Amino acid sequence: MLKSIVFGAALSLASGALAQTVYTDRAAFLAAISNPATTTFNTITGDISVGGGETVEGYTFTGQTQVDSLIDAPVFEYNPVNGVDGTTYFSLGGLGNGSVFTVGLGGNFTAFGFDTHNYDATNERSEIFIGGLSLGLTPQLRGQTGFLGFVSSGSSFSSVSIVGRGSDVFNGFDNFTVGAAAAVPEAGSWVLLIAGFGLVGAAMRRRAHATA
C-alpha cells in the first residue's frame, strides 16, 4: 500500500507545468523546454529584404524601419558589425521610437527565444514582447550580445513583437528557437510526494518498535 502511494506521487510529478518565465541565458532556457527547434538562417547567402509580410525559413516579418530590415548575410550591410555570431542574422536598421516590428512564428508555441545584438552607434535599444509581456531590452551597449527567451505555462503564442526604444534603433537577432514548455512538478505534487515519504518513515519506525 505504501509503495503504491509513493509511486502514485512520483507519477503525478510528471504532469505539472511551468509558470510564465523569462530567460536571459540560453542554456537555462533550453533546459526548461522540450522539442526545441532552432533556425540559424545560415543557409541564406544573400541579403533578403523583409518587413512586408515576407516569410523566410518559416518566420514571417512585418513592420517598417527608417533605413532597412533584412536577413543580412556576410559580407554584412553594416561594417564593422559582425552580426550576432558572425553568421547570417535578422537585422533591424532604424526602428523608430515606439514602432513595432512583428515576427510571426509560423505556428503556436509555448516557448521562444533568440540571441540579440546591439550595433547601434548611440547605444539605442529595442524591447521584446510576447503576448503583451515584456521579455526585456536588447543589450545596452554597441557590440554587446545577449539572449531573451520566454516559456509559457498555459496559453500558446504565435508571434513576437520588437518595439523601438530610441529614435532609430539598429539591433540584430539570430538563432530563433521555438519549443514547448517542459512539465515540472506542481505544488500539490510535492505535497503528495512528501506525504508519501512521511508514511514510509512512519511505517519503518513502527516496524522497528515492533521488533525491539
mmCIF file with all atom_site columns, C-alpha atoms in Angstrom:
data_model
loop_
_atom_site.group_PDB
_atom_site.id
_atom_site.type_symbol
_atom_site.label_atom_id
_atom_site.label_alt_id
_atom_site.label_comp_id
_atom_site.label_asym_id
_atom_site.label_entity_id
_atom_site.label_seq_id
_atom_site.pdbx_PDB_ins_code
_atom_site.Cartn_x
_atom_site.Cartn_y
_atom_site.Cartn_z
_atom_site.occupancy
_atom_site.B_iso_or_equiv
_atom_site.pdbx_formal_charge
_atom_site.auth_seq_id
_atom_site.auth_comp_id
_atom_site.auth_asym_id
_atom_site.auth_atom_id
_atom_site.pdbx_PDB_model_num
ATOM 1   C CA . MET A 1 1   ? 0.000  0.000  0.000   1.00 0.00 ? 1   MET A CA 1
ATOM 2   C CA . LEU A 1 2   ? 2.737  2.448  0.986   1.00 0.00 ? 2   LEU A CA 1
ATOM 3   C CA . LYS A 1 3   ? 4.726  1.634  -2.130  1.00 0.00 ? 3   LYS A CA 1
ATOM 4   C CA . SER A 1 4   ? 1.628  2.387  -4.217  1.00 0.00 ? 4   SER A CA 1
ATOM 5   C CA . ILE A 1 5   ? 1.200  5.781  -2.568  1.00 0.00 ? 5   ILE A CA 1
ATOM 6   C CA . VAL A 1 6   ? 4.804  6.800  -3.202  1.00 0.00 ? 6   VAL A CA 1
ATOM 7   C CA . PHE A 1 7   ? 4.700  5.523  -6.786  1.00 0.00 ? 7   PHE A CA 1
ATOM 8   C CA . GLY A 1 8   ? 1.487  7.455  -7.445  1.00 0.00 ? 8   GLY A CA 1
ATOM 9   C CA . ALA A 1 9   ? 3.075  10.612 -6.055  1.00 0.00 ? 9   ALA A CA 1
ATOM 10  C CA . ALA A 1 10  ? 6.067  10.199 -8.340  1.00 0.00 ? 10  ALA A CA 1
ATOM 11  C CA . LEU A 1 11  ? 3.801  9.794  -11.359 1.00 0.00 ? 11  LEU A CA 1
ATOM 12  C CA . SER A 1 12  ? 1.933  12.985 -10.501 1.00 0.00 ? 12  SER A CA 1
ATOM 13  C CA . LEU A 1 13  ? 5.196  14.957 -10.645 1.00 0.00 ? 13  LEU A CA 1
ATOM 14  C CA . ALA A 1 14  ? 5.346  14.431 -14.399 1.00 0.00 ? 14  ALA A CA 1
ATOM 15  C CA . SER A 1 15  ? 2.046  16.207 -15.043 1.00 0.00 ? 15  SER A CA 1
ATOM 16  C CA . GLY A 1 16  ? 2.965  19.693 -13.818 1.00 0.00 ? 16  GLY A CA 1
ATOM 17  C CA . ALA A 1 17  ? 3.641  22.840 -15.853 1.00 0.00 ? 17  ALA A CA 1
ATOM 18  C CA . LEU A 1 18  ? 5.933  25.857 -15.836 1.00 0.00 ? 18  LEU A CA 1
ATOM 19  C CA . ALA A 1 19  ? 4.840  29.333 -14.836 1.00 0.00 ? 19  ALA A CA 1
ATOM 20  C CA . GLN A 1 20  ? 5.457  32.170 -17.289 1.00 0.00 ? 20  GLN A CA 1
ATOM 21  C CA . THR A 1 21  ? 9.198  32.690 -17.154 1.00 0.00 ? 21  THR A CA 1
ATOM 22  C CA . VAL A 1 22  ? 11.656 34.991 -18.928 1.00 0.00 ? 22  VAL A CA 1
ATOM 23  C CA . TYR A 1 23  ? 15.201 33.745 -19.532 1.00 0.00 ? 23  TYR A CA 1
ATOM 24  C CA . THR A 1 24  ? 18.394 35.663 -20.284 1.00 0.00 ? 24  THR A CA 1
ATOM 25  C CA . ASP A 1 25  ? 20.546 32.535 -20.556 1.00 0.00 ? 25  ASP A CA 1
ATOM 26  C CA . ARG A 1 26  ? 20.155 30.144 -23.495 1.00 0.00 ? 26  ARG A CA 1
ATOM 27  C CA . ALA A 1 27  ? 21.313 27.062 -21.588 1.00 0.00 ? 27  ALA A CA 1
ATOM 28  C CA . ALA A 1 28  ? 18.750 27.624 -18.837 1.00 0.00 ? 28  ALA A CA 1
ATOM 29  C CA . PHE A 1 29  ? 16.048 28.268 -21.434 1.00 0.00 ? 29  PHE A CA 1
ATOM 30  C CA . LEU A 1 30  ? 16.829 25.039 -23.303 1.00 0.00 ? 30  LEU A CA 1
ATOM 31  C CA . ALA A 1 31  ? 16.771 23.094 -20.038 1.00 0.00 ? 31  ALA A CA 1
ATOM 32  C CA . ALA A 1 32  ? 13.212 24.326 -19.419 1.00 0.00 ? 32  ALA A CA 1
ATOM 33  C CA . ILE A 1 33  ? 11.692 23.301 -22.761 1.00 0.00 ? 33  ILE A CA 1
ATOM 34  C CA . SER A 1 34  ? 11.096 20.208 -24.855 1.00 0.00 ? 34  SER A CA 1
ATOM 35  C CA . ASN A 1 35  ? 11.366 19.589 -28.595 1.00 0.00 ? 35  ASN A CA 1
ATOM 36  C CA . PRO A 1 36  ? 13.449 22.712 -29.363 1.00 0.00 ? 36  PRO A CA 1
ATOM 37  C CA . ALA A 1 37  ? 13.926 23.680 -32.999 1.00 0.00 ? 37  ALA A CA 1
ATOM 38  C CA . THR A 1 38  ? 16.467 26.386 -33.857 1.00 0.00 ? 38  THR A CA 1
ATOM 39  C CA . THR A 1 39  ? 16.643 28.405 -37.075 1.00 0.00 ? 39  THR A CA 1
ATOM 40  C CA . THR A 1 40  ? 20.059 29.973 -37.725 1.00 0.00 ? 40  THR A CA 1
ATOM 41  C CA . PHE A 1 41  ? 19.408 31.425 -41.218 1.00 0.00 ? 41  PHE A CA 1
ATOM 42  C CA . ASN A 1 42  ? 22.919 30.247 -42.099 1.00 0.00 ? 42  ASN A CA 1
ATOM 43  C CA . THR A 1 43  ? 21.828 28.621 -45.359 1.00 0.00 ? 43  THR A CA 1
ATOM 44  C CA . ILE A 1 44  ? 20.981 32.093 -46.702 1.00 0.00 ? 44  ILE A CA 1
ATOM 45  C CA . THR A 1 45  ? 23.952 33.524 -48.585 1.00 0.00 ? 45  THR A CA 1
ATOM 46  C CA . GLY A 1 46  ? 22.424 36.719 -49.983 1.00 0.00 ? 46  GLY A CA 1
ATOM 47  C CA . ASP A 1 47  ? 20.548 39.563 -48.283 1.00 0.00 ? 47  ASP A CA 1
ATOM 48  C CA . ILE A 1 48  ? 16.739 39.340 -48.217 1.00 0.00 ? 48  ILE A CA 1
ATOM 49  C CA . SER A 1 49  ? 14.686 42.471 -47.523 1.00 0.00 ? 49  SER A CA 1
ATOM 50  C CA . VAL A 1 50  ? 11.795 41.789 -45.136 1.00 0.00 ? 50  VAL A CA 1
ATOM 51  C CA . GLY A 1 51  ? 9.029  43.764 -43.468 1.00 0.00 ? 51  GLY A CA 1
ATOM 52  C CA . GLY A 1 52  ? 6.169  43.470 -45.932 1.00 0.00 ? 52  GLY A CA 1
ATOM 53  C CA . GLY A 1 53  ? 4.951  40.096 -44.731 1.00 0.00 ? 53  GLY A CA 1
ATOM 54  C CA . GLU A 1 54  ? 7.741  38.046 -46.297 1.00 0.00 ? 54  GLU A CA 1
ATOM 55  C CA . THR A 1 55  ? 8.246  34.537 -44.922 1.00 0.00 ? 55  THR A CA 1
ATOM 56  C CA . VAL A 1 56  ? 11.812 33.288 -44.577 1.00 0.00 ? 56  VAL A CA 1
ATOM 57  C CA . GLU A 1 57  ? 12.502 29.791 -43.246 1.00 0.00 ? 57  GLU A CA 1
ATOM 58  C CA . GLY A 1 58  ? 9.063  29.651 -41.640 1.00 0.00 ? 58  GLY A CA 1
ATOM 59  C CA . TYR A 1 59  ? 9.150  33.087 -39.979 1.00 0.00 ? 59  TYR A CA 1
ATOM 60  C CA . THR A 1 60  ? 7.036  35.999 -41.260 1.00 0.00 ? 60  THR A CA 1
ATOM 61  C CA . PHE A 1 61  ? 8.396  39.538 -40.902 1.00 0.00 ? 61  PHE A CA 1
ATOM 62  C CA . THR A 1 62  ? 6.065  42.553 -40.790 1.00 0.00 ? 62  THR A CA 1
ATOM 63  C CA . GLY A 1 63  ? 6.912  46.163 -39.955 1.00 0.00 ? 63  GLY A CA 1
ATOM 64  C CA . GLN A 1 64  ? 8.664  49.322 -41.080 1.00 0.00 ? 64  GLN A CA 1
ATOM 65  C CA . THR A 1 65  ? 12.030 50.825 -40.259 1.00 0.00 ? 65  THR A CA 1
ATOM 66  C CA . GLN A 1 66  ? 13.592 54.136 -41.216 1.00 0.00 ? 66  GLN A CA 1
ATOM 67  C CA . VAL A 1 67  ? 16.514 52.503 -43.041 1.00 0.00 ? 67  VAL A CA 1
ATOM 68  C CA . ASP A 1 68  ? 16.063 48.798 -43.760 1.00 0.00 ? 68  ASP A CA 1
ATOM 69  C CA . SER A 1 69  ? 15.113 45.437 -42.320 1.00 0.00 ? 69  SER A CA 1
ATOM 70  C CA . LEU A 1 70  ? 16.678 42.346 -43.792 1.00 0.00 ? 70  LEU A CA 1
ATOM 71  C CA . ILE A 1 71  ? 18.056 38.887 -43.361 1.00 0.00 ? 71  ILE A CA 1
ATOM 72  C CA . ASP A 1 72  ? 21.668 40.017 -43.556 1.00 0.00 ? 72  ASP A CA 1
ATOM 73  C CA . ALA A 1 73  ? 24.247 37.567 -44.908 1.00 0.00 ? 73  ALA A CA 1
ATOM 74  C CA . PRO A 1 74  ? 28.031 38.074 -44.942 1.00 0.00 ? 74  PRO A CA 1
ATOM 75  C CA . VAL A 1 75  ? 29.543 40.412 -46.059 1.00 0.00 ? 75  VAL A CA 1
ATOM 76  C CA . PHE A 1 76  ? 27.335 42.342 -43.649 1.00 0.00 ? 76  PHE A CA 1
ATOM 77  C CA . GLU A 1 77  ? 25.455 45.527 -44.503 1.00 0.00 ? 77  GLU A CA 1
ATOM 78  C CA . TYR A 1 78  ? 26.809 47.393 -41.511 1.00 0.00 ? 78  TYR A CA 1
ATOM 79  C CA . ASN A 1 79  ? 30.578 47.091 -41.143 1.00 0.00 ? 79  ASN A CA 1
ATOM 80  C CA . PRO A 1 80  ? 32.423 46.566 -38.860 1.00 0.00 ? 80  PRO A CA 1
ATOM 81  C CA . VAL A 1 81  ? 29.365 44.867 -37.379 1.00 0.00 ? 81  VAL A CA 1
ATOM 82  C CA . ASN A 1 82  ? 29.828 41.099 -37.477 1.00 0.00 ? 82  ASN A CA 1
ATOM 83  C CA . GLY A 1 83  ? 26.246 40.007 -36.937 1.00 0.00 ? 83  GLY A CA 1
ATOM 84  C CA . VAL A 1 84  ? 25.280 38.234 -33.742 1.00 0.00 ? 84  VAL A CA 1
ATOM 85  C CA . ASP A 1 85  ? 27.782 35.394 -34.068 1.00 0.00 ? 85  ASP A CA 1
ATOM 86  C CA . GLY A 1 86  ? 29.459 36.061 -37.406 1.00 0.00 ? 86  GLY A CA 1
ATOM 87  C CA . THR A 1 87  ? 26.747 34.344 -39.457 1.00 0.00 ? 87  THR A CA 1
ATOM 88  C CA . THR A 1 88  ? 23.585 35.397 -41.305 1.00 0.00 ? 88  THR A CA 1
ATOM 89  C CA . TYR A 1 89  ? 21.113 37.131 -38.983 1.00 0.00 ? 89  TYR A CA 1
ATOM 90  C CA . PHE A 1 90  ? 17.937 39.261 -38.878 1.00 0.00 ? 90  PHE A CA 1
ATOM 91  C CA . SER A 1 91  ? 18.877 42.949 -38.917 1.00 0.00 ? 91  SER A CA 1
ATOM 92  C CA . LEU A 1 92  ? 16.627 45.867 -37.958 1.00 0.00 ? 92  LEU A CA 1
ATOM 93  C CA . GLY A 1 93  ? 18.039 49.154 -39.187 1.00 0.00 ? 93  GLY A CA 1
ATOM 94  C CA . GLY A 1 94  ? 16.449 52.347 -37.895 1.00 0.00 ? 94  GLY A CA 1
ATOM 95  C CA . LEU A 1 95  ? 13.433 51.106 -35.921 1.00 0.00 ? 95  LEU A CA 1
ATOM 96  C CA . GLY A 1 96  ? 11.643 54.248 -34.745 1.00 0.00 ? 96  GLY A CA 1
ATOM 97  C CA . ASN A 1 97  ? 10.704 55.047 -31.161 1.00 0.00 ? 97  ASN A CA 1
ATOM 98  C CA . GLY A 1 98  ? 7.526  53.105 -30.367 1.00 0.00 ? 98  GLY A CA 1
ATOM 99  C CA . SER A 1 99  ? 7.467  51.460 -33.789 1.00 0.00 ? 99  SER A CA 1
ATOM 100 C CA . VAL A 1 100 ? 6.523  47.775 -33.744 1.00 0.00 ? 100 VAL A CA 1
ATOM 101 C CA . PHE A 1 101 ? 8.086  45.072 -35.891 1.00 0.00 ? 101 PHE A CA 1
ATOM 102 C CA . THR A 1 102 ? 6.338  41.693 -35.680 1.00 0.00 ? 102 THR A CA 1
ATOM 103 C CA . VAL A 1 103 ? 7.844  38.277 -36.303 1.00 0.00 ? 103 VAL A CA 1
ATOM 104 C CA . GLY A 1 104 ? 5.298  35.513 -36.924 1.00 0.00 ? 104 GLY A CA 1
ATOM 105 C CA . LEU A 1 105 ? 6.500  32.133 -35.697 1.00 0.00 ? 105 LEU A CA 1
ATOM 106 C CA . GLY A 1 106 ? 4.676  30.000 -38.256 1.00 0.00 ? 106 GLY A CA 1
ATOM 107 C CA . GLY A 1 107 ? 2.673  28.162 -35.592 1.00 0.00 ? 107 GLY A CA 1
ATOM 108 C CA . ASN A 1 108 ? 1.584  28.163 -31.977 1.00 0.00 ? 108 ASN A CA 1
ATOM 109 C CA . PHE A 1 109 ? 4.231  27.547 -29.329 1.00 0.00 ? 109 PHE A CA 1
ATOM 110 C CA . THR A 1 110 ? 4.727  27.854 -25.583 1.00 0.00 ? 110 THR A CA 1
ATOM 111 C CA . ALA A 1 111 ? 8.455  28.609 -25.753 1.00 0.00 ? 111 ALA A CA 1
ATOM 112 C CA . PHE A 1 112 ? 10.531 31.018 -27.833 1.00 0.00 ? 112 PHE A CA 1
ATOM 113 C CA . GLY A 1 113 ? 13.988 32.530 -27.537 1.00 0.00 ? 113 GLY A CA 1
ATOM 114 C CA . PHE A 1 114 ? 16.650 34.225 -29.661 1.00 0.00 ? 114 PHE A CA 1
ATOM 115 C CA . ASP A 1 115 ? 20.092 35.784 -29.463 1.00 0.00 ? 115 ASP A CA 1
ATOM 116 C CA . THR A 1 116 ? 20.196 39.585 -29.545 1.00 0.00 ? 116 THR A CA 1
ATOM 117 C CA . HIS A 1 117 ? 22.828 42.099 -30.612 1.00 0.00 ? 117 HIS A CA 1
ATOM 118 C CA . ASN A 1 118 ? 23.145 45.875 -30.311 1.00 0.00 ? 118 ASN A CA 1
ATOM 119 C CA . TYR A 1 119 ? 25.028 47.507 -33.182 1.00 0.00 ? 119 TYR A CA 1
ATOM 120 C CA . ASP A 1 120 ? 23.548 50.973 -32.695 1.00 0.00 ? 120 ASP A CA 1
ATOM 121 C CA . ALA A 1 121 ? 26.154 53.756 -32.813 1.00 0.00 ? 121 ALA A CA 1
ATOM 122 C CA . THR A 1 122 ? 24.373 55.627 -30.000 1.00 0.00 ? 122 THR A CA 1
ATOM 123 C CA . ASN A 1 123 ? 23.506 52.516 -27.937 1.00 0.00 ? 123 ASN A CA 1
ATOM 124 C CA . GLU A 1 124 ? 19.770 52.692 -28.613 1.00 0.00 ? 124 GLU A CA 1
ATOM 125 C CA . ARG A 1 125 ? 17.784 49.570 -27.806 1.00 0.00 ? 125 ARG A CA 1
ATOM 126 C CA . SER A 1 126 ? 14.571 47.714 -28.573 1.00 0.00 ? 126 SER A CA 1
ATOM 127 C CA . GLU A 1 127 ? 12.147 45.941 -26.237 1.00 0.00 ? 127 GLU A CA 1
ATOM 128 C CA . ILE A 1 128 ? 10.801 42.446 -26.892 1.00 0.00 ? 128 ILE A CA 1
ATOM 129 C CA . PHE A 1 129 ? 7.182  41.456 -26.189 1.00 0.00 ? 129 PHE A CA 1
ATOM 130 C CA . ILE A 1 130 ? 5.231  38.204 -26.338 1.00 0.00 ? 130 ILE A CA 1
ATOM 131 C CA . GLY A 1 131 ? 1.505  38.305 -25.628 1.00 0.00 ? 131 GLY A CA 1
ATOM 132 C CA . GLY A 1 132 ? 1.811  41.754 -24.085 1.00 0.00 ? 132 GLY A CA 1
ATOM 133 C CA . LEU A 1 133 ? 4.524  40.652 -21.655 1.00 0.00 ? 133 LEU A CA 1
ATOM 134 C CA . SER A 1 134 ? 7.938  42.306 -21.883 1.00 0.00 ? 134 SER A CA 1
ATOM 135 C CA . LEU A 1 135 ? 10.925 39.970 -22.070 1.00 0.00 ? 135 LEU A CA 1
ATOM 136 C CA . GLY A 1 136 ? 13.247 42.926 -21.586 1.00 0.00 ? 136 GLY A CA 1
ATOM 137 C CA . LEU A 1 137 ? 15.558 45.072 -23.670 1.00 0.00 ? 137 LEU A CA 1
ATOM 138 C CA . THR A 1 138 ? 18.305 44.226 -26.109 1.00 0.00 ? 138 THR A CA 1
ATOM 139 C CA . PRO A 1 139 ? 21.901 44.750 -24.845 1.00 0.00 ? 139 PRO A CA 1
ATOM 140 C CA . GLN A 1 140 ? 22.742 48.198 -23.524 1.00 0.00 ? 140 GLN A CA 1
ATOM 141 C CA . LEU A 1 141 ? 25.922 48.978 -25.444 1.00 0.00 ? 141 LEU A CA 1
ATOM 142 C CA . ARG A 1 142 ? 27.026 48.742 -29.046 1.00 0.00 ? 142 ARG A CA 1
ATOM 143 C CA . GLY A 1 143 ? 28.801 45.469 -29.764 1.00 0.00 ? 143 GLY A CA 1
ATOM 144 C CA . GLN A 1 144 ? 27.148 43.579 -26.908 1.00 0.00 ? 144 GLN A CA 1
ATOM 145 C CA . THR A 1 145 ? 25.168 40.380 -27.419 1.00 0.00 ? 145 THR A CA 1
ATOM 146 C CA . GLY A 1 146 ? 22.579 38.708 -25.215 1.00 0.00 ? 146 GLY A CA 1
ATOM 147 C CA . PHE A 1 147 ? 19.705 36.257 -25.095 1.00 0.00 ? 147 PHE A CA 1
ATOM 148 C CA . LEU A 1 148 ? 15.988 36.614 -24.389 1.00 0.00 ? 148 LEU A CA 1
ATOM 149 C CA . GLY A 1 149 ? 13.636 33.654 -24.021 1.00 0.00 ? 149 GLY A CA 1
ATOM 150 C CA . PHE A 1 150 ? 10.091 33.072 -22.812 1.00 0.00 ? 150 PHE A CA 1
ATOM 151 C CA . VAL A 1 151 ? 8.271  29.962 -21.594 1.00 0.00 ? 151 VAL A CA 1
ATOM 152 C CA . SER A 1 152 ? 4.502  29.956 -21.028 1.00 0.00 ? 152 SER A CA 1
ATOM 153 C CA . SER A 1 153 ? 2.687  27.621 -18.652 1.00 0.00 ? 153 SER A CA 1
ATOM 154 C CA . GLY A 1 154 ? -0.614 27.648 -20.488 1.00 0.00 ? 154 GLY A CA 1
ATOM 155 C CA . SER A 1 155 ? -1.564 29.820 -23.422 1.00 0.00 ? 155 SER A CA 1
ATOM 156 C CA . SER A 1 156 ? 0.428  29.385 -26.598 1.00 0.00 ? 156 SER A CA 1
ATOM 157 C CA . PHE A 1 157 ? 1.522  32.285 -28.808 1.00 0.00 ? 157 PHE A CA 1
ATOM 158 C CA . SER A 1 158 ? 2.317  32.729 -32.480 1.00 0.00 ? 158 SER A CA 1
ATOM 159 C CA . SER A 1 159 ? 4.329  35.942 -32.764 1.00 0.00 ? 159 SER A CA 1
ATOM 160 C CA . VAL A 1 160 ? 6.988  38.135 -31.182 1.00 0.00 ? 160 VAL A CA 1
ATOM 161 C CA . SER A 1 161 ? 6.944  41.948 -31.199 1.00 0.00 ? 161 SER A CA 1
ATOM 162 C CA . ILE A 1 162 ? 10.054 44.133 -31.303 1.00 0.00 ? 162 ILE A CA 1
ATOM 163 C CA . VAL A 1 163 ? 9.407  47.729 -30.193 1.00 0.00 ? 163 VAL A CA 1
ATOM 164 C CA . GLY A 1 164 ? 11.827 50.591 -30.779 1.00 0.00 ? 164 GLY A CA 1
ATOM 165 C CA . ARG A 1 165 ? 13.019 52.406 -27.661 1.00 0.00 ? 165 ARG A CA 1
ATOM 166 C CA . GLY A 1 166 ? 15.087 55.070 -29.393 1.00 0.00 ? 166 GLY A CA 1
ATOM 167 C CA . SER A 1 167 ? 14.846 57.458 -32.330 1.00 0.00 ? 167 SER A CA 1
ATOM 168 C CA . ASP A 1 168 ? 16.336 54.990 -34.849 1.00 0.00 ? 168 ASP A CA 1
ATOM 169 C CA . VAL A 1 169 ? 17.346 51.668 -33.307 1.00 0.00 ? 169 VAL A CA 1
ATOM 170 C CA . PHE A 1 170 ? 19.858 49.353 -35.008 1.00 0.00 ? 170 PHE A CA 1
ATOM 171 C CA . ASN A 1 171 ? 19.632 45.864 -33.444 1.00 0.00 ? 171 ASN A CA 1
ATOM 172 C CA . GLY A 1 172 ? 20.152 42.298 -34.660 1.00 0.00 ? 172 GLY A CA 1
ATOM 173 C CA . PHE A 1 173 ? 18.627 38.897 -33.837 1.00 0.00 ? 173 PHE A CA 1
ATOM 174 C CA . ASP A 1 174 ? 19.666 35.324 -34.593 1.00 0.00 ? 174 ASP A CA 1
ATOM 175 C CA . ASN A 1 175 ? 19.245 31.647 -33.700 1.00 0.00 ? 175 ASN A CA 1
ATOM 176 C CA . PHE A 1 176 ? 15.459 31.667 -33.306 1.00 0.00 ? 176 PHE A CA 1
ATOM 177 C CA . THR A 1 177 ? 14.337 28.747 -31.111 1.00 0.00 ? 177 THR A CA 1
ATOM 178 C CA . VAL A 1 178 ? 10.766 27.504 -30.657 1.00 0.00 ? 178 VAL A CA 1
ATOM 179 C CA . GLY A 1 179 ? 9.561  24.644 -28.491 1.00 0.00 ? 179 GLY A CA 1
ATOM 180 C CA . ALA A 1 180 ? 7.183  23.581 -25.752 1.00 0.00 ? 180 ALA A CA 1
ATOM 181 C CA . ALA A 1 181 ? 7.259  24.163 -22.024 1.00 0.00 ? 181 ALA A CA 1
ATOM 182 C CA . ALA A 1 182 ? 8.624  21.095 -20.264 1.00 0.00 ? 182 ALA A CA 1
ATOM 183 C CA . ALA A 1 183 ? 6.489  19.659 -17.455 1.00 0.00 ? 183 ALA A CA 1
ATOM 184 C CA . VAL A 1 184 ? 7.628  20.448 -13.913 1.00 0.00 ? 184 VAL A CA 1
ATOM 185 C CA . PRO A 1 185 ? 6.186  19.436 -10.536 1.00 0.00 ? 185 PRO A CA 1
ATOM 186 C CA . GLU A 1 186 ? 3.158  21.343 -9.286  1.00 0.00 ? 186 GLU A CA 1
ATOM 187 C CA . ALA A 1 187 ? 2.938  22.387 -5.647  1.00 0.00 ? 187 ALA A CA 1
ATOM 188 C CA . GLY A 1 188 ? 0.278  19.758 -4.931  1.00 0.00 ? 188 GLY A CA 1
ATOM 189 C CA . SER A 1 189 ? 2.501  17.071 -6.365  1.00 0.00 ? 189 SER A CA 1
ATOM 190 C CA . TRP A 1 190 ? 5.315  17.955 -3.999  1.00 0.00 ? 190 TRP A CA 1
ATOM 191 C CA . VAL A 1 191 ? 2.879  17.777 -1.065  1.00 0.00 ? 191 VAL A CA 1
ATOM 192 C CA . LEU A 1 192 ? 1.726  14.332 -2.165  1.00 0.00 ? 192 LEU A CA 1
ATOM 193 C CA . LEU A 1 193 ? 5.270  13.074 -2.584  1.00 0.00 ? 193 LEU A CA 1
ATOM 194 C CA . ILE A 1 194 ? 6.371  14.393 0.814   1.00 0.00 ? 194 ILE A CA 1
ATOM 195 C CA . ALA A 1 195 ? 3.296  12.847 2.423   1.00 0.00 ? 195 ALA A CA 1
ATOM 196 C CA . GLY A 1 196 ? 4.168  9.533  0.822   1.00 0.00 ? 196 GLY A CA 1
ATOM 197 C CA . PHE A 1 197 ? 7.698  9.657  2.183   1.00 0.00 ? 197 PHE A CA 1
ATOM 198 C CA . GLY A 1 198 ? 6.283  10.540 5.591   1.00 0.00 ? 198 GLY A CA 1
ATOM 199 C CA . LEU A 1 199 ? 4.100  7.422  5.574   1.00 0.00 ? 199 LEU A CA 1
ATOM 200 C CA . VAL A 1 200 ? 7.072  5.279  4.649   1.00 0.00 ? 200 VAL A CA 1
ATOM 201 C CA . GLY A 1 201 ? 9.085  6.771  7.513   1.00 0.00 ? 201 GLY A CA 1
ATOM 202 C CA . ALA A 1 202 ? 6.260  6.172  9.979   1.00 0.00 ? 202 ALA A CA 1
ATOM 203 C CA . ALA A 1 203 ? 5.921  2.563  8.870   1.00 0.00 ? 203 ALA A CA 1
ATOM 204 C CA . MET A 1 204 ? 9.640  1.986  9.312   1.00 0.00 ? 204 MET A CA 1
ATOM 205 C CA . ARG A 1 205 ? 9.525  3.440  12.818  1.00 0.00 ? 205 ARG A CA 1
ATOM 206 C CA . ARG A 1 206 ? 6.566  1.225  13.758  1.00 0.00 ? 206 ARG A CA 1
ATOM 207 C CA . ARG A 1 207 ? 8.357  -1.832 12.361  1.00 0.00 ? 207 ARG A CA 1
ATOM 208 C CA . ALA A 1 208 ? 11.487 -1.007 14.351  1.00 0.00 ? 208 ALA A CA 1
ATOM 209 C CA . HIS A 1 209 ? 9.412  -0.566 17.518  1.00 0.00 ? 209 HIS A CA 1
ATOM 210 C CA . ALA A 1 210 ? 7.597  -3.880 16.980  1.00 0.00 ? 210 ALA A CA 1
ATOM 211 C CA . THR A 1 211 ? 10.827 -5.843 16.610  1.00 0.00 ? 211 THR A CA 1
ATOM 212 C CA . ALA A 1 212 ? 12.637 -4.161 19.516  1.00 0.00 ? 212 ALA A CA 1
#
